[in-house]
Each structure stands twice: as structure tokens, then as C-alpha cells.
Amino acid sequence: MSMINYASREINCKLVYYGPGLGGKTTNLEHVYNKVAPASRGKMISLATESERTLFFDFLPVDLGTIRGFKVKFHLYTVPGQVYYNASRKLILKGVDGVVFVADSQIDRMDANIESMQNLYENMAQYGYDMTKLPFAVQYNKRDLPNAAPVAELQAALNPGWPVSEPARQRTTPDPYHDGEQLVFEQDGQWVERALWFEAVALTGDGVFDTLKAISKSVVKGLG
């Protein structure tokens, strides 16, 4: 839930990068940290193990300008990828305003992706969050690797969509980020909506800011 500080005229929003271990969550934040002007970002904090796996979280505050006289600040978090840190994952999701699921595109990581996505839905449900209402994006990382699965397979497994029950929303809605694709569409007589999705190579930065800008825009839109 966004925190509004009227005294300092600040709106603080929380974005969480979720996904399997070594999928590229921390690499996303490191790229953002290295590219954003020092005056527009805070200190990046990482709590990692000796193997460089995230132990608890990475944290990076980023200033993204003003809306109606209020400074909008995004607080970017990652979660540990390993399942046995689920208590930490769940704690970090508390009060979230938007989620980016960073999937590892490698074919042999498909099971880990699915397990992590199911875990995300379970943890969000326990907080009473509805993933179909919350700003949500899926990033398919490591697209440069030779064993990367086709995007269509990843979409079918990780972003198949959810039923759209509200009549007002049952209309074809183009995907603003992919020509010829739809976010809301009719399939087998049922209206379906998919989350925003992006291809990325976080190591080089490809797709990192596309993902961040899109999810930030969705969160800001929700602020009214």
C-alpha cells in the first residue's frame, strides 16, 4: 500500500522483484542502481550469502519525479529465491504496490519458475491480495542464452491469464508494448487477461528499464 507523507509531500511505493534463485532479480536492481543518477537514488543494500545468493533482500530507493506536487519514490526489493526462505519472501511482500516476476528463460529452469510463481500466488493470497487487481509484470530474463525456451512456452506456463468477469472490461485490449499482441482477449468463448510481460537480458540491461517503467506506470496510474 502506497504511503503518503503530506508533511514532506512524498508518495512512497513498494515494488518487489520475485522469482526463482539466480534468475536475475538482483542483477535488475544492480543495473538500475548503476544507471540512475546518484541524486535520484539512495544506497543499495544487499544481504547476500558467500555464494552471492540473496539471503534476505536487496533494497534500492529510486526517485521518479513528481505527481501533483508530490515527490514519488519507489522502493525496490528483491526476495531470496530459495524456497526455504519463504518466511522472508512473505514478509517482504507485505504492503507491496507492484510485483515483477523475474523468470529464468532456460528450459531446465521451467519447474523452478512454476514453483516460484505458485509460491507468489500463495503468499499474496495469504495477505488477501488479488493478483488480478495489483500491478504485475512478468520478465523473461536470460533471453540471450542458447537454451532459452520460446516466449510462447513461457507465456503458456507462467502467464496464461485469468478470467475477466466484469462485462465493462470484456473487450480486446492491445498490449502497448508488443505489436499484434493483446492483454485482454477472447479465448474459447471466455475473456482472458494476461499480465504485462517483457523479454530481458539483465546482465546487459536489455529490458530492465522497460520492465521498471511499465510497472511504475501501472502503480502510479492506480494512485489516481
PDB file of C-alpha atoms in Angstrom:
ATOM      1  CA  MET A   1       0.000   0.000   0.000  1.00  0.00           C
ATOM      2  CA  SER A   2       1.449   3.364  -1.025  1.00  0.00           C
ATOM      3  CA  MET A   3       2.473   5.584   1.887  1.00  0.00           C
ATOM      4  CA  ILE A   4       1.654   9.279   1.503  1.00  0.00           C
ATOM      5  CA  ASN A   5       3.560  11.745   3.660  1.00  0.00           C
ATOM      6  CA  TYR A   6       1.742  15.080   3.456  1.00  0.00           C
ATOM      7  CA  ALA A   7       4.356  16.859   5.565  1.00  0.00           C
ATOM      8  CA  SER A   8       7.215  16.077   3.183  1.00  0.00           C
ATOM      9  CA  ARG A   9       4.850  15.806   0.181  1.00  0.00           C
ATOM     10  CA  GLU A  10       6.131  12.349  -0.697  1.00  0.00           C
ATOM     11  CA  ILE A  11       4.424   9.229  -2.028  1.00  0.00           C
ATOM     12  CA  ASN A  12       6.344   6.051  -1.275  1.00  0.00           C
ATOM     13  CA  CYS A  13       5.599   2.965  -3.354  1.00  0.00           C
ATOM     14  CA  LYS A  14       6.933  -0.553  -2.904  1.00  0.00           C
ATOM     15  CA  LEU A  15       7.934  -2.780  -5.823  1.00  0.00           C
ATOM     16  CA  VAL A  16       9.013  -6.370  -5.236  1.00  0.00           C
ATOM     17  CA  TYR A  17      11.045  -8.419  -7.700  1.00  0.00           C
ATOM     18  CA  TYR A  18      10.060 -12.050  -7.200  1.00  0.00           C
ATOM     19  CA  GLY A  19      11.241 -15.262  -8.836  1.00  0.00           C
ATOM     20  CA  PRO A  20      13.449 -18.346  -8.602  1.00  0.00           C
ATOM     21  CA  GLY A  21      17.014 -18.281  -7.313  1.00  0.00           C
ATOM     22  CA  LEU A  22      19.703 -16.922  -9.649  1.00  0.00           C
ATOM     23  CA  GLY A  23      17.024 -15.754 -12.089  1.00  0.00           C
ATOM     24  CA  GLY A  24      18.319 -12.185 -12.263  1.00  0.00           C
ATOM     25  CA  LYS A  25      16.394 -10.226  -9.626  1.00  0.00           C
ATOM     26  CA  THR A  26      19.469  -8.731  -8.011  1.00  0.00           C
ATOM     27  CA  THR A  27      21.019  -8.078 -11.431  1.00  0.00           C
ATOM     28  CA  ASN A  28      17.960  -5.996 -12.335  1.00  0.00           C
ATOM     29  CA  LEU A  29      18.412  -3.798  -9.266  1.00  0.00           C
ATOM     30  CA  GLU A  30      22.159  -3.511  -9.794  1.00  0.00           C
ATOM     31  CA  HIS A  31      21.605  -2.285 -13.347  1.00  0.00           C
ATOM     32  CA  VAL A  32      19.060   0.291 -12.176  1.00  0.00           C
ATOM     33  CA  TYR A  33      21.445   1.423  -9.449  1.00  0.00           C
ATOM     34  CA  ASN A  34      24.309   1.879 -11.911  1.00  0.00           C
ATOM     35  CA  LYS A  35      22.246   3.808 -14.456  1.00  0.00           C
ATOM     36  CA  VAL A  36      20.178   6.127 -12.275  1.00  0.00           C
ATOM     37  CA  ALA A  37      21.757   9.481 -11.378  1.00  0.00           C
ATOM     38  CA  PRO A  38      23.162   9.428  -7.819  1.00  0.00           C
ATOM     39  CA  ALA A  39      20.883  12.328  -6.864  1.00  0.00           C
ATOM     40  CA  SER A  40      17.831  10.231  -7.785  1.00  0.00           C
ATOM     41  CA  ARG A  41      18.681   7.087  -5.871  1.00  0.00           C
ATOM     42  CA  GLY A  42      19.591   6.029  -2.390  1.00  0.00           C
ATOM     43  CA  LYS A  43      22.070   3.456  -1.213  1.00  0.00           C
ATOM     44  CA  MET A  44      21.591  -0.100  -2.445  1.00  0.00           C
ATOM     45  CA  ILE A  45      21.582  -2.550   0.403  1.00  0.00           C
ATOM     46  CA  SER A  46      22.224  -6.245  -0.250  1.00  0.00           C
ATOM     47  CA  LEU A  47      22.204  -9.017   2.294  1.00  0.00           C
ATOM     48  CA  ALA A  48      23.811 -11.923   0.490  1.00  0.00           C
ATOM     49  CA  THR A  49      25.465 -15.225   1.332  1.00  0.00           C
ATOM     50  CA  GLU A  50      29.036 -16.078   0.351  1.00  0.00           C
ATOM     51  CA  SER A  51      27.698 -17.632  -2.851  1.00  0.00           C
ATOM     52  CA  GLU A  52      26.150 -14.234  -3.653  1.00  0.00           C
ATOM     53  CA  ARG A  53      22.633 -15.570  -3.329  1.00  0.00           C
ATOM     54  CA  THR A  54      20.260 -13.112  -1.742  1.00  0.00           C
ATOM     55  CA  LEU A  55      19.871 -14.055   1.905  1.00  0.00           C
ATOM     56  CA  PHE A  56      17.018 -11.753   2.869  1.00  0.00           C
ATOM     57  CA  PHE A  57      16.543  -8.965   0.346  1.00  0.00           C
ATOM     58  CA  ASP A  58      18.127  -6.298  -1.828  1.00  0.00           C
ATOM     59  CA  PHE A  59      16.797  -2.795  -1.387  1.00  0.00           C
ATOM     60  CA  LEU A  60      17.092   0.255  -3.623  1.00  0.00           C
ATOM     61  CA  PRO A  61      15.139   3.513  -3.306  1.00  0.00           C
ATOM     62  CA  VAL A  62      14.648   5.434  -6.581  1.00  0.00           C
ATOM     63  CA  ASP A  63      13.152   8.893  -7.058  1.00  0.00           C
ATOM     64  CA  LEU A  64      10.936   9.001 -10.148  1.00  0.00           C
ATOM     65  CA  GLY A  65       9.829  12.629 -10.242  1.00  0.00           C
ATOM     66  CA  THR A  66       6.669  14.356  -9.007  1.00  0.00           C
ATOM     67  CA  ILE A  67       2.897  13.969  -9.412  1.00  0.00           C
ATOM     68  CA  ARG A  68       0.613  16.866  -8.464  1.00  0.00           C
ATOM     69  CA  GLY A  69       3.338  18.371  -6.344  1.00  0.00           C
ATOM     70  CA  PHE A  70       4.179  15.130  -4.551  1.00  0.00           C
ATOM     71  CA  LYS A  71       7.578  13.507  -4.952  1.00  0.00           C
ATOM     72  CA  VAL A  72       7.140   9.861  -5.980  1.00  0.00           C
ATOM     73  CA  LYS A  73       9.709   7.498  -4.559  1.00  0.00           C
ATOM     74  CA  PHE A  74       9.858   3.795  -5.412  1.00  0.00           C
ATOM     75  CA  HIS A  75      11.399   1.307  -3.047  1.00  0.00           C
ATOM     76  CA  LEU A  76      12.670  -1.691  -4.997  1.00  0.00           C
ATOM     77  CA  TYR A  77      13.050  -5.002  -3.173  1.00  0.00           C
ATOM     78  CA  THR A  78      14.074  -8.495  -4.191  1.00  0.00           C
ATOM     79  CA  VAL A  79      13.231 -11.681  -2.336  1.00  0.00           C
ATOM     80  CA  PRO A  80      15.516 -14.687  -1.744  1.00  0.00           C
ATOM     81  CA  GLY A  81      14.984 -17.262  -4.452  1.00  0.00           C
ATOM     82  CA  GLN A  82      15.386 -20.336  -2.311  1.00  0.00           C
ATOM     83  CA  VAL A  83      12.133 -21.887  -1.130  1.00  0.00           C
ATOM     84  CA  TYR A  84      13.385 -22.420   2.413  1.00  0.00           C
ATOM     85  CA  TYR A  85      13.436 -18.638   2.875  1.00  0.00           C
ATOM     86  CA  ASN A  86       9.692 -18.426   2.345  1.00  0.00           C
ATOM     87  CA  ALA A  87       9.084 -16.588   5.620  1.00  0.00           C
ATOM     88  CA  SER A  88      11.352 -13.798   4.332  1.00  0.00           C
ATOM     89  CA  ARG A  89       9.665 -13.792   0.936  1.00  0.00           C
ATOM     90  CA  LYS A  90       6.268 -13.429   2.512  1.00  0.00           C
ATOM     91  CA  LEU A  91       7.365 -10.676   4.897  1.00  0.00           C
ATOM     92  CA  ILE A  92       8.839  -8.625   2.047  1.00  0.00           C
ATOM     93  CA  LEU A  93       5.555  -8.824   0.113  1.00  0.00           C
ATOM     94  CA  LYS A  94       3.661  -7.086   2.901  1.00  0.00           C
ATOM     95  CA  GLY A  95       2.408  -3.688   1.731  1.00  0.00           C
ATOM     96  CA  VAL A  96       3.539  -4.241  -1.865  1.00  0.00           C
ATOM     97  CA  ASP A  97       2.225  -1.902  -4.591  1.00  0.00           C
ATOM     98  CA  GLY A  98       3.521  -3.794  -7.624  1.00  0.00           C
ATOM     99  CA  VAL A  99       5.263  -7.083  -8.431  1.00  0.00           C
ATOM    100  CA  VAL A 100       7.773  -8.018 -11.127  1.00  0.00           C
ATOM    101  CA  PHE A 101       8.234 -11.758 -11.549  1.00  0.00           C
ATOM    102  CA  VAL A 102      11.714 -12.396 -12.978  1.00  0.00           C
ATOM    103  CA  ALA A 103      11.656 -15.763 -14.732  1.00  0.00           C
ATOM    104  CA  ASP A 104      14.761 -17.647 -15.841  1.00  0.00           C
ATOM    105  CA  SER A 105      14.206 -18.406 -19.531  1.00  0.00           C
ATOM    106  CA  GLN A 106      16.388 -21.511 -19.558  1.00  0.00           C
ATOM    107  CA  ILE A 107      14.391 -24.647 -20.371  1.00  0.00           C
ATOM    108  CA  ASP A 108      15.786 -26.573 -17.423  1.00  0.00           C
ATOM    109  CA  ARG A 109      14.593 -23.841 -15.044  1.00  0.00           C
ATOM    110  CA  MET A 110      10.952 -24.123 -16.029  1.00  0.00           C
ATOM    111  CA  ASP A 111       9.992 -26.191 -12.958  1.00  0.00           C
ATOM    112  CA  ALA A 112      11.712 -23.679 -10.661  1.00  0.00           C
ATOM    113  CA  ASN A 113       9.853 -20.839 -12.378  1.00  0.00           C
ATOM    114  CA  ILE A 114       6.493 -22.553 -11.962  1.00  0.00           C
ATOM    115  CA  GLU A 115       7.195 -23.409  -8.325  1.00  0.00           C
ATOM    116  CA  SER A 116       8.152 -19.808  -7.580  1.00  0.00           C
ATOM    117  CA  MET A 117       5.102 -18.414  -9.397  1.00  0.00           C
ATOM    118  CA  GLN A 118       2.794 -20.720  -7.434  1.00  0.00           C
ATOM    119  CA  ASN A 119       4.555 -19.647  -4.241  1.00  0.00           C
ATOM    120  CA  LEU A 120       3.999 -15.985  -5.158  1.00  0.00           C
ATOM    121  CA  TYR A 121       0.264 -16.516  -5.661  1.00  0.00           C
ATOM    122  CA  GLU A 122       0.010 -18.458  -2.377  1.00  0.00           C
ATOM    123  CA  ASN A 123       1.833 -15.821  -0.363  1.00  0.00           C
ATOM    124  CA  MET A 124      -0.157 -12.980  -1.911  1.00  0.00           C
ATOM    125  CA  ALA A 125      -3.435 -14.812  -1.241  1.00  0.00           C
ATOM    126  CA  GLN A 126      -2.497 -15.188   2.425  1.00  0.00           C
ATOM    127  CA  TYR A 127      -2.280 -11.378   2.645  1.00  0.00           C
ATOM    128  CA  GLY A 128      -5.615 -11.078   0.842  1.00  0.00           C
ATOM    129  CA  TYR A 129      -4.032  -9.543  -2.258  1.00  0.00           C
ATOM    130  CA  ASP A 130      -5.704 -10.217  -5.597  1.00  0.00           C
ATOM    131  CA  MET A 131      -3.016 -10.660  -8.245  1.00  0.00           C
ATOM    132  CA  THR A 132      -5.555  -9.792 -10.955  1.00  0.00           C
ATOM    133  CA  LYS A 133      -6.023  -6.329  -9.422  1.00  0.00           C
ATOM    134  CA  LEU A 134      -2.427  -5.496  -8.484  1.00  0.00           C
ATOM    135  CA  PRO A 135       0.129  -4.005 -10.924  1.00  0.00           C
ATOM    136  CA  PHE A 136       2.003  -7.084 -12.092  1.00  0.00           C
ATOM    137  CA  ALA A 137       4.601  -7.767 -14.777  1.00  0.00           C
ATOM    138  CA  VAL A 138       6.493 -10.886 -15.851  1.00  0.00           C
ATOM    139  CA  GLN A 139      10.052 -10.509 -17.107  1.00  0.00           C
ATOM    140  CA  TYR A 140      11.609 -13.354 -19.113  1.00  0.00           C
ATOM    141  CA  ASN A 141      15.286 -12.921 -18.343  1.00  0.00           C
ATOM    142  CA  LYS A 142      18.378 -14.522 -19.941  1.00  0.00           C
ATOM    143  CA  ARG A 143      16.935 -14.333 -23.458  1.00  0.00           C
ATOM    144  CA  ASP A 144      20.474 -14.389 -24.848  1.00  0.00           C
ATOM    145  CA  LEU A 145      21.194 -17.953 -23.727  1.00  0.00           C
ATOM    146  CA  PRO A 146      21.071 -20.738 -26.340  1.00  0.00           C
ATOM    147  CA  ASN A 147      18.849 -22.927 -24.162  1.00  0.00           C
ATOM    148  CA  ALA A 148      16.220 -20.224 -23.609  1.00  0.00           C
ATOM    149  CA  ALA A 149      12.686 -21.557 -24.031  1.00  0.00           C
ATOM    150  CA  PRO A 150      10.446 -19.891 -26.642  1.00  0.00           C
ATOM    151  CA  VAL A 151       8.441 -16.992 -25.221  1.00  0.00           C
ATOM    152  CA  ALA A 152       5.198 -18.725 -26.217  1.00  0.00           C
ATOM    153  CA  GLU A 153       6.067 -21.694 -23.973  1.00  0.00           C
ATOM    154  CA  LEU A 154       6.976 -19.409 -21.094  1.00  0.00           C
ATOM    155  CA  GLN A 155       3.756 -17.457 -21.531  1.00  0.00           C
ATOM    156  CA  ALA A 156       1.682 -20.646 -21.552  1.00  0.00           C
ATOM    157  CA  ALA A 157       3.336 -21.894 -18.363  1.00  0.00           C
ATOM    158  CA  LEU A 158       3.761 -18.687 -16.372  1.00  0.00           C
ATOM    159  CA  ASN A 159       1.378 -16.084 -17.770  1.00  0.00           C
ATOM    160  CA  PRO A 160      -1.643 -17.956 -19.211  1.00  0.00           C
ATOM    161  CA  GLY A 161      -4.023 -15.253 -17.983  1.00  0.00           C
ATOM    162  CA  TRP A 162      -7.028 -15.114 -15.708  1.00  0.00           C
ATOM    163  CA  PRO A 163     -10.777 -14.899 -16.468  1.00  0.00           C
ATOM    164  CA  VAL A 164     -12.249 -11.420 -16.912  1.00  0.00           C
ATOM    165  CA  SER A 165     -15.694 -11.380 -15.299  1.00  0.00           C
ATOM    166  CA  GLU A 166     -16.506  -7.646 -15.420  1.00  0.00           C
ATOM    167  CA  PRO A 167     -18.553  -7.002 -18.591  1.00  0.00           C
ATOM    168  CA  ALA A 168     -17.079  -3.499 -18.944  1.00  0.00           C
ATOM    169  CA  ARG A 169     -13.615  -4.977 -19.292  1.00  0.00           C
ATOM    170  CA  GLN A 170     -14.558  -7.726 -21.722  1.00  0.00           C
ATOM    171  CA  ARG A 171     -13.128  -6.104 -24.814  1.00  0.00           C
ATOM    172  CA  THR A 172      -9.978  -6.670 -26.817  1.00  0.00           C
ATOM    173  CA  THR A 173      -7.180  -4.596 -25.322  1.00  0.00           C
ATOM    174  CA  PRO A 174      -3.921  -4.271 -27.252  1.00  0.00           C
ATOM    175  CA  ASP A 175      -0.635  -4.855 -25.490  1.00  0.00           C
ATOM    176  CA  PRO A 176       1.032  -1.413 -25.615  1.00  0.00           C
ATOM    177  CA  TYR A 177       4.480  -2.991 -25.521  1.00  0.00           C
ATOM    178  CA  HIS A 178       4.101  -5.702 -28.204  1.00  0.00           C
ATOM    179  CA  ASP A 179       2.682  -5.086 -31.671  1.00  0.00           C
ATOM    180  CA  GLY A 180      -0.067  -7.514 -32.636  1.00  0.00           C
ATOM    181  CA  GLU A 181      -0.443  -8.873 -29.076  1.00  0.00           C
ATOM    182  CA  GLN A 182      -3.390  -8.377 -26.715  1.00  0.00           C
ATOM    183  CA  LEU A 183      -3.536  -8.123 -22.952  1.00  0.00           C
ATOM    184  CA  VAL A 184      -7.283  -8.845 -22.867  1.00  0.00           C
ATOM    185  CA  PHE A 185      -8.662 -11.234 -25.469  1.00  0.00           C
ATOM    186  CA  GLU A 186     -11.348 -13.846 -26.040  1.00  0.00           C
ATOM    187  CA  GLN A 187     -10.259 -17.475 -25.979  1.00  0.00           C
ATOM    188  CA  ASP A 188     -12.583 -20.464 -26.360  1.00  0.00           C
ATOM    189  CA  GLY A 189     -15.574 -18.283 -25.533  1.00  0.00           C
ATOM    190  CA  GLN A 190     -14.021 -16.810 -22.406  1.00  0.00           C
ATOM    191  CA  TRP A 191     -12.424 -13.409 -21.861  1.00  0.00           C
ATOM    192  CA  VAL A 192      -8.879 -13.650 -20.530  1.00  0.00           C
ATOM    193  CA  GLU A 193      -6.364 -11.060 -19.304  1.00  0.00           C
ATOM    194  CA  ARG A 194      -2.621 -11.531 -19.149  1.00  0.00           C
ATOM    195  CA  ALA A 195      -0.048  -9.671 -17.081  1.00  0.00           C
ATOM    196  CA  LEU A 196       2.377  -7.308 -18.777  1.00  0.00           C
ATOM    197  CA  TRP A 197       5.451  -9.182 -19.959  1.00  0.00           C
ATOM    198  CA  PHE A 198       8.934  -8.309 -21.175  1.00  0.00           C
ATOM    199  CA  GLU A 199      12.000 -10.051 -22.541  1.00  0.00           C
ATOM    200  CA  ALA A 200      15.282  -9.142 -20.886  1.00  0.00           C
ATOM    201  CA  VAL A 201      18.976  -9.740 -20.566  1.00  0.00           C
ATOM    202  CA  ALA A 202      19.554  -8.191 -17.162  1.00  0.00           C
ATOM    203  CA  LEU A 203      23.331  -8.625 -17.364  1.00  0.00           C
ATOM    204  CA  THR A 204      23.479  -6.149 -20.263  1.00  0.00           C
ATOM    205  CA  GLY A 205      20.474  -4.133 -19.109  1.00  0.00           C
ATOM    206  CA  ASP A 206      18.240  -5.060 -22.036  1.00  0.00           C
ATOM    207  CA  GLY A 207      14.622  -4.889 -20.920  1.00  0.00           C
ATOM    208  CA  VAL A 208      15.422  -3.816 -17.355  1.00  0.00           C
ATOM    209  CA  PHE A 209      14.131  -0.255 -17.632  1.00  0.00           C
ATOM    210  CA  ASP A 210      11.305  -1.284 -19.966  1.00  0.00           C
ATOM    211  CA  THR A 211      10.040  -3.503 -17.155  1.00  0.00           C
ATOM    212  CA  LEU A 212      10.593  -0.928 -14.422  1.00  0.00           C
ATOM    213  CA  LYS A 213       8.941   1.896 -16.366  1.00  0.00           C
ATOM    214  CA  ALA A 214       5.892  -0.222 -17.191  1.00  0.00           C
ATOM    215  CA  ILE A 215       5.286  -1.471 -13.657  1.00  0.00           C
ATOM    216  CA  SER A 216       5.937   2.012 -12.215  1.00  0.00           C
ATOM    217  CA  LYS A 217       3.437   3.493 -14.673  1.00  0.00           C
ATOM    218  CA  SER A 218       0.830   0.922 -13.599  1.00  0.00           C
ATOM    219  CA  VAL A 219       1.395   1.730  -9.922  1.00  0.00           C
ATOM    220  CA  VAL A 220       1.203   5.495 -10.487  1.00  0.00           C
ATOM    221  CA  LYS A 221      -1.972   5.046 -12.550  1.00  0.00           C
ATOM    222  CA  GLY A 222      -3.513   3.254  -9.585  1.00  0.00           C
ATOM    223  CA  LEU A 223      -2.768   6.223  -7.327  1.00  0.00           C
ATOM    224  CA  GLY A 224      -5.355   8.200  -9.261  1.00  0.00           C
TER     225      GLY A 224
END
